[in-house]
Amino acid sequence: MRAQFVLSEIGVGLRRNLTMTFAVVVSVALSLALFGGSLLMSDQVNTMKGYWYDKVNVSIFLCNKSDAESDPNCAKGAVTDDQKKQIKADLDKMNVVQAVAYESQDQAYKHYKEQFGDSPLASSLTPDQMQESYRIKLKDPEKYQVIATAFNGRDGVQSVQDQKGILDNLFKLLNGMNWAARAVMALMLVVALMLIVNTVRVSAFSRRRETGIMRLVGASGFYIQAPFIMEAAVAGLIGGTLACGFLLVARYFLIDHGLALADQLTLINFIGWDAVLTKLPLILATSLLMPALAAFFALRKYLKV
């Protein structure tokens, strides 16, 4: 009987404050969708880091005849065969190195033509203007500085470049976008909490006569508060369910179908459905507990029960 009363009061409260309830549902849905999206963005960045950091190389570019005339690092002339052999031998001795691949001038020219064949500059280049290089796969991509310290400034070496530095700039941009999404999410959560508190207070005020009577007949504080708390929890749970729907639809249309980013951006290892599904219980739990707690503390002060 008591449970039936509480449930009936929940329905009455939601219908009385339909406009504010709708605002609570929408604000909770948007804020938790952003919350889930930020968690998924973090997973995506971490997945991309693991995928790309495992593939990055450190490149040691060797001096050619053109560099000898224009680059201070190659002032002693183009790299010699003995210098190349010594560089290769030193690389083979280093514990941080997993594999070393040599790229000749002809190979570098061929790769350049494949990637930038439409560039106006491509027609004016010749193989002897390209640089020989060693492409080094490290056991730990963070150990780039070991290679840079050992080979920067050495005779025959024009420069040492780390591809990880280029990726770091990309990941910093993605992380910045993720923090911006979290800031918007935090603002939306504050708005949602304020709406929840106001909705509960309006509902409590509109039923002050009933709650007063319940106090007089000896109803417990929790029994009086329960319908209001459950109203907020139900509205929040509806918003959380919508947020879960937003995430599922976004994953479906952005990556698998619709825009089909997985087919268009084959170089990016996108997160799978398991990453999305594991976030849904957290979103639903948050959507249920956050409004309930907000309503509980608001009622303690307002009803003084």
Coordinates of C-alpha atoms in Angstrom, one line a residue:
M1 CA 0.0 0.0 0.0
R2 CA 2.8 2.4 0.9
A3 CA 4.7 1.6 -2.3
Q4 CA 1.5 2.2 -4.3
F5 CA 1.1 5.6 -2.6
V6 CA 4.6 6.6 -3.3
L7 CA 4.3 5.6 -7.0
S8 CA 1.0 7.5 -7.4
E9 CA 2.6 10.6 -5.8
I10 CA 5.5 10.3 -8.3
G11 CA 3.1 10.4 -11.2
V12 CA 1.2 13.3 -9.8
G13 CA 4.4 15.3 -9.2
L14 CA 5.7 14.7 -12.7
R15 CA 2.4 15.8 -14.3
R16 CA 2.0 18.9 -12.1
N17 CA 5.5 20.2 -13.1
L18 CA 5.5 18.8 -16.7
T19 CA 7.5 21.8 -18.1
M20 CA 10.2 21.8 -15.5
T21 CA 10.4 18.0 -15.6
F22 CA 10.9 18.2 -19.4
A23 CA 13.7 20.8 -18.8
V24 CA 15.3 18.4 -16.2
V25 CA 15.2 15.5 -18.6
V26 CA 16.7 17.5 -21.5
S27 CA 19.5 19.0 -19.4
V28 CA 20.4 15.7 -17.8
A29 CA 20.3 14.0 -21.2
L30 CA 22.6 16.6 -22.8
S31 CA 25.0 16.8 -19.9
L32 CA 25.4 13.0 -19.5
A33 CA 25.7 12.6 -23.3
L34 CA 28.6 15.0 -23.1
F35 CA 30.0 13.1 -20.1
G36 CA 29.8 9.9 -22.0
G37 CA 31.2 11.5 -25.1
S38 CA 34.2 12.9 -23.2
L39 CA 34.9 9.4 -21.7
L40 CA 34.8 7.9 -25.2
M41 CA 37.0 10.6 -26.6
S42 CA 39.6 9.8 -23.9
D43 CA 39.4 6.1 -24.9
Q44 CA 39.7 7.1 -28.6
V45 CA 42.8 9.2 -27.9
N46 CA 44.4 6.4 -25.8
T47 CA 43.6 3.9 -28.6
M48 CA 45.2 6.1 -31.2
K49 CA 48.2 6.7 -29.0
G50 CA 48.7 3.0 -28.6
Y51 CA 48.2 2.3 -32.3
W52 CA 50.4 5.1 -33.6
Y53 CA 53.1 5.2 -31.0
D54 CA 53.7 1.6 -31.8
K55 CA 54.3 2.5 -35.4
V56 CA 56.4 5.7 -35.2
N57 CA 60.0 5.8 -36.3
V58 CA 63.0 7.9 -35.5
S59 CA 64.7 9.0 -38.7
I60 CA 68.4 9.8 -39.0
F61 CA 68.7 11.9 -42.2
L62 CA 72.2 11.8 -43.8
C63 CA 73.9 14.7 -45.6
N64 CA 74.0 14.8 -49.4
K65 CA 75.9 17.1 -51.7
S66 CA 73.2 19.8 -51.7
D67 CA 73.2 19.8 -47.9
A68 CA 76.9 20.2 -47.8
E69 CA 76.6 23.6 -49.6
S70 CA 73.7 25.0 -47.6
D71 CA 73.3 23.3 -44.2
P72 CA 75.8 24.0 -41.3
N73 CA 75.3 20.5 -40.0
C74 CA 76.7 19.1 -43.2
A75 CA 79.7 21.6 -43.5
K76 CA 82.1 18.7 -43.6
G77 CA 80.5 17.3 -46.8
A78 CA 78.2 14.5 -47.8
V79 CA 78.1 11.4 -45.8
T80 CA 80.7 8.8 -46.6
D81 CA 80.3 5.0 -46.8
D82 CA 82.5 4.6 -43.7
Q83 CA 80.3 7.0 -41.8
K84 CA 77.1 5.1 -42.8
K85 CA 78.6 1.8 -41.8
Q86 CA 79.6 3.3 -38.4
I87 CA 76.2 4.8 -37.8
K88 CA 74.6 1.4 -38.6
A89 CA 77.0 -0.5 -36.3
D90 CA 76.3 2.0 -33.5
L91 CA 72.6 1.6 -33.9
D92 CA 72.8 -2.2 -33.8
K93 CA 74.6 -2.0 -30.5
M94 CA 71.9 0.1 -28.8
N95 CA 69.5 -1.7 -26.5
V96 CA 66.6 0.8 -27.2
V97 CA 66.6 -0.1 -30.9
Q98 CA 64.2 -2.8 -32.1
A99 CA 64.9 -2.6 -35.9
V100 CA 66.8 -0.4 -38.4
A101 CA 65.9 0.1 -42.0
Y102 CA 68.0 1.9 -44.6
E103 CA 66.4 4.2 -47.2
S104 CA 68.6 5.1 -50.2
Q105 CA 68.2 8.3 -52.3
D106 CA 66.4 6.4 -55.0
Q107 CA 64.0 4.9 -52.6
A108 CA 63.4 8.3 -50.9
Y109 CA 62.7 9.8 -54.4
K110 CA 60.3 7.0 -55.2
H111 CA 58.4 7.4 -52.0
Y112 CA 58.2 11.1 -52.5
K113 CA 56.8 10.7 -56.0
E114 CA 54.2 8.3 -54.7
Q115 CA 53.0 10.7 -51.9
F116 CA 53.5 14.1 -53.6
G117 CA 53.5 13.3 -57.3
D118 CA 51.0 16.1 -58.0
S119 CA 53.1 18.8 -56.3
P120 CA 54.8 21.3 -58.6
L121 CA 58.0 20.7 -56.7
A122 CA 58.0 17.0 -57.6
S123 CA 58.9 17.6 -61.3
S124 CA 62.0 19.6 -60.4
L125 CA 63.5 17.2 -57.9
T126 CA 66.1 14.5 -58.8
P127 CA 67.1 11.5 -56.8
D128 CA 70.5 13.0 -55.9
Q129 CA 68.7 15.8 -54.1
M130 CA 67.0 13.4 -51.8
Q131 CA 68.5 12.3 -48.5
E132 CA 69.5 8.9 -47.4
S133 CA 68.2 7.9 -44.0
Y134 CA 68.0 5.3 -41.4
R135 CA 64.4 4.5 -40.1
I136 CA 64.7 3.3 -36.6
K137 CA 62.0 1.4 -34.7
L138 CA 62.4 1.9 -31.0
K139 CA 61.4 -0.6 -28.3
D140 CA 60.0 2.3 -26.3
P141 CA 58.9 5.4 -28.3
E142 CA 59.7 7.6 -25.3
K143 CA 63.4 6.8 -25.7
Y144 CA 63.8 9.2 -28.7
Q145 CA 66.2 11.4 -26.8
V146 CA 68.7 8.6 -26.5
I147 CA 69.0 8.4 -30.3
A148 CA 69.0 12.2 -30.7
T149 CA 71.9 12.6 -28.1
A150 CA 73.9 9.9 -29.8
F151 CA 73.7 11.1 -33.4
N152 CA 72.9 14.8 -33.5
G153 CA 76.0 16.7 -34.6
R154 CA 77.8 13.6 -35.8
D155 CA 79.7 13.9 -39.1
G156 CA 77.4 12.9 -42.0
V157 CA 74.2 13.4 -40.0
Q158 CA 72.0 16.2 -41.2
S159 CA 69.3 15.8 -38.5
V160 CA 67.5 13.4 -36.2
Q161 CA 63.7 13.6 -36.4
D162 CA 61.1 12.0 -34.1
Q163 CA 57.7 11.3 -35.7
K164 CA 56.3 11.1 -32.2
G165 CA 56.6 14.8 -31.8
I166 CA 54.2 15.3 -34.8
L167 CA 51.7 13.0 -33.2
D168 CA 52.0 14.7 -29.8
N169 CA 50.8 17.9 -31.3
L170 CA 47.7 16.1 -32.7
F171 CA 47.0 14.4 -29.4
K172 CA 47.4 17.7 -27.6
L173 CA 44.7 19.2 -29.9
L174 CA 42.4 16.2 -29.3
N175 CA 42.9 16.4 -25.5
G176 CA 42.2 20.2 -25.6
M177 CA 38.9 19.5 -27.4
N178 CA 38.1 16.8 -24.9
W179 CA 38.7 19.2 -22.0
A180 CA 36.5 21.8 -23.7
A181 CA 33.7 19.2 -23.9
R182 CA 34.2 18.4 -20.2
A183 CA 33.9 22.1 -19.3
V184 CA 30.6 22.3 -21.3
M185 CA 29.5 19.1 -19.6
A186 CA 30.2 20.5 -16.1
L187 CA 28.2 23.6 -16.9
M188 CA 25.3 21.5 -18.1
L189 CA 25.5 19.4 -15.0
V190 CA 25.3 22.5 -12.8
V191 CA 22.2 23.7 -14.8
A192 CA 20.6 20.3 -14.5
L193 CA 21.2 20.2 -10.7
M194 CA 19.7 23.7 -10.3
L195 CA 16.7 22.7 -12.3
I196 CA 16.3 19.5 -10.2
V197 CA 16.4 21.5 -7.0
N198 CA 13.9 24.1 -8.2
T199 CA 11.6 21.4 -9.6
V200 CA 11.6 19.6 -6.3
R201 CA 11.0 22.8 -4.3
V202 CA 8.1 23.8 -6.5
S203 CA 6.6 20.3 -6.2
A204 CA 7.1 20.4 -2.4
F205 CA 5.5 23.8 -2.2
S206 CA 2.5 22.8 -4.3
R207 CA 1.9 19.9 -1.9
R208 CA 2.8 21.6 1.4
R209 CA -0.7 20.9 2.7
E210 CA -0.4 17.2 2.2
T211 CA 3.1 17.1 3.7
G212 CA 1.9 19.1 6.7
I213 CA -0.9 16.6 7.3
M214 CA 1.5 13.7 7.0
R215 CA 3.7 15.3 9.6
L216 CA 0.7 15.7 12.0
V217 CA -0.3 12.0 11.6
G218 CA 3.3 10.9 12.4
A219 CA 4.7 10.0 9.0
S220 CA 8.4 9.5 9.0
G221 CA 10.7 12.0 7.3
F222 CA 11.8 9.5 4.6
Y223 CA 8.2 8.6 3.9
I224 CA 7.4 12.2 3.2
Q225 CA 10.5 12.8 1.2
A226 CA 10.4 9.6 -0.9
P227 CA 7.9 10.7 -3.6
F228 CA 9.9 13.9 -4.3
I229 CA 13.2 12.0 -4.4
M230 CA 11.7 9.4 -6.7
E231 CA 10.3 12.1 -9.0
A232 CA 13.8 13.6 -9.5
A233 CA 15.3 10.1 -9.9
V234 CA 12.7 9.1 -12.5
A235 CA 13.2 12.3 -14.5
G236 CA 17.0 11.8 -14.3
L237 CA 16.8 8.2 -15.4
I238 CA 14.7 9.2 -18.4
G239 CA 17.4 11.8 -19.3
G240 CA 20.2 9.2 -18.7
T241 CA 18.4 6.7 -21.0
L242 CA 18.2 9.4 -23.7
A243 CA 21.9 10.1 -23.2
C244 CA 22.7 6.4 -23.8
G245 CA 20.6 6.5 -26.9
F246 CA 22.5 9.6 -28.2
L247 CA 25.8 7.8 -27.7
L248 CA 24.6 4.6 -29.5
V249 CA 23.1 6.5 -32.4
A250 CA 26.3 8.7 -32.7
R251 CA 28.5 5.6 -32.7
Y252 CA 26.3 3.9 -35.3
F253 CA 26.0 6.9 -37.7
L254 CA 29.4 8.5 -37.3
I255 CA 31.6 5.5 -37.5
D256 CA 29.8 2.5 -38.9
H257 CA 27.1 4.1 -41.1
G258 CA 26.0 7.5 -42.3
L259 CA 29.4 9.4 -42.3
A260 CA 31.1 5.9 -42.1
L261 CA 34.3 7.4 -40.7
A262 CA 35.7 3.8 -40.2
D263 CA 35.6 3.4 -44.0
Q264 CA 36.8 6.8 -44.9
L265 CA 39.6 7.2 -42.3
T266 CA 41.2 3.7 -42.5
L267 CA 44.4 4.9 -40.8
I268 CA 42.5 5.6 -37.6
N269 CA 41.8 2.7 -35.2
F270 CA 38.3 3.7 -33.9
I271 CA 37.0 2.4 -30.6
G272 CA 34.6 -0.5 -30.8
W273 CA 31.1 -1.0 -29.5
D274 CA 32.5 -2.6 -26.3
A275 CA 33.9 0.8 -25.3
V276 CA 30.5 2.4 -25.7
L277 CA 28.5 -0.3 -24.0
T278 CA 30.8 -0.3 -20.9
K279 CA 30.0 3.4 -20.4
L280 CA 26.2 3.0 -20.4
P281 CA 25.8 1.5 -16.9
L282 CA 27.9 4.4 -15.5
I283 CA 25.7 7.0 -17.3
L284 CA 22.5 5.3 -16.0
A285 CA 23.8 5.1 -12.5
T286 CA 24.8 8.7 -12.5
S287 CA 21.4 9.8 -14.0
L288 CA 19.7 8.0 -11.2
L289 CA 21.8 8.9 -8.2
M290 CA 22.7 12.6 -9.1
P291 CA 19.0 13.8 -9.1
A292 CA 18.1 11.7 -6.1
L293 CA 20.9 13.1 -4.0
A294 CA 20.2 16.7 -5.2
A295 CA 16.6 16.3 -4.2
F296 CA 17.4 14.7 -0.9
F297 CA 19.6 17.6 0.3
A298 CA 17.2 20.2 -1.1
L299 CA 14.3 18.6 0.8
R300 CA 16.2 18.4 4.1
K301 CA 16.5 22.2 4.1
Y302 CA 13.1 23.0 2.6
L303 CA 10.8 20.5 4.4
K304 CA 12.9 20.4 7.6
V305 CA 11.9 16.8 8.2

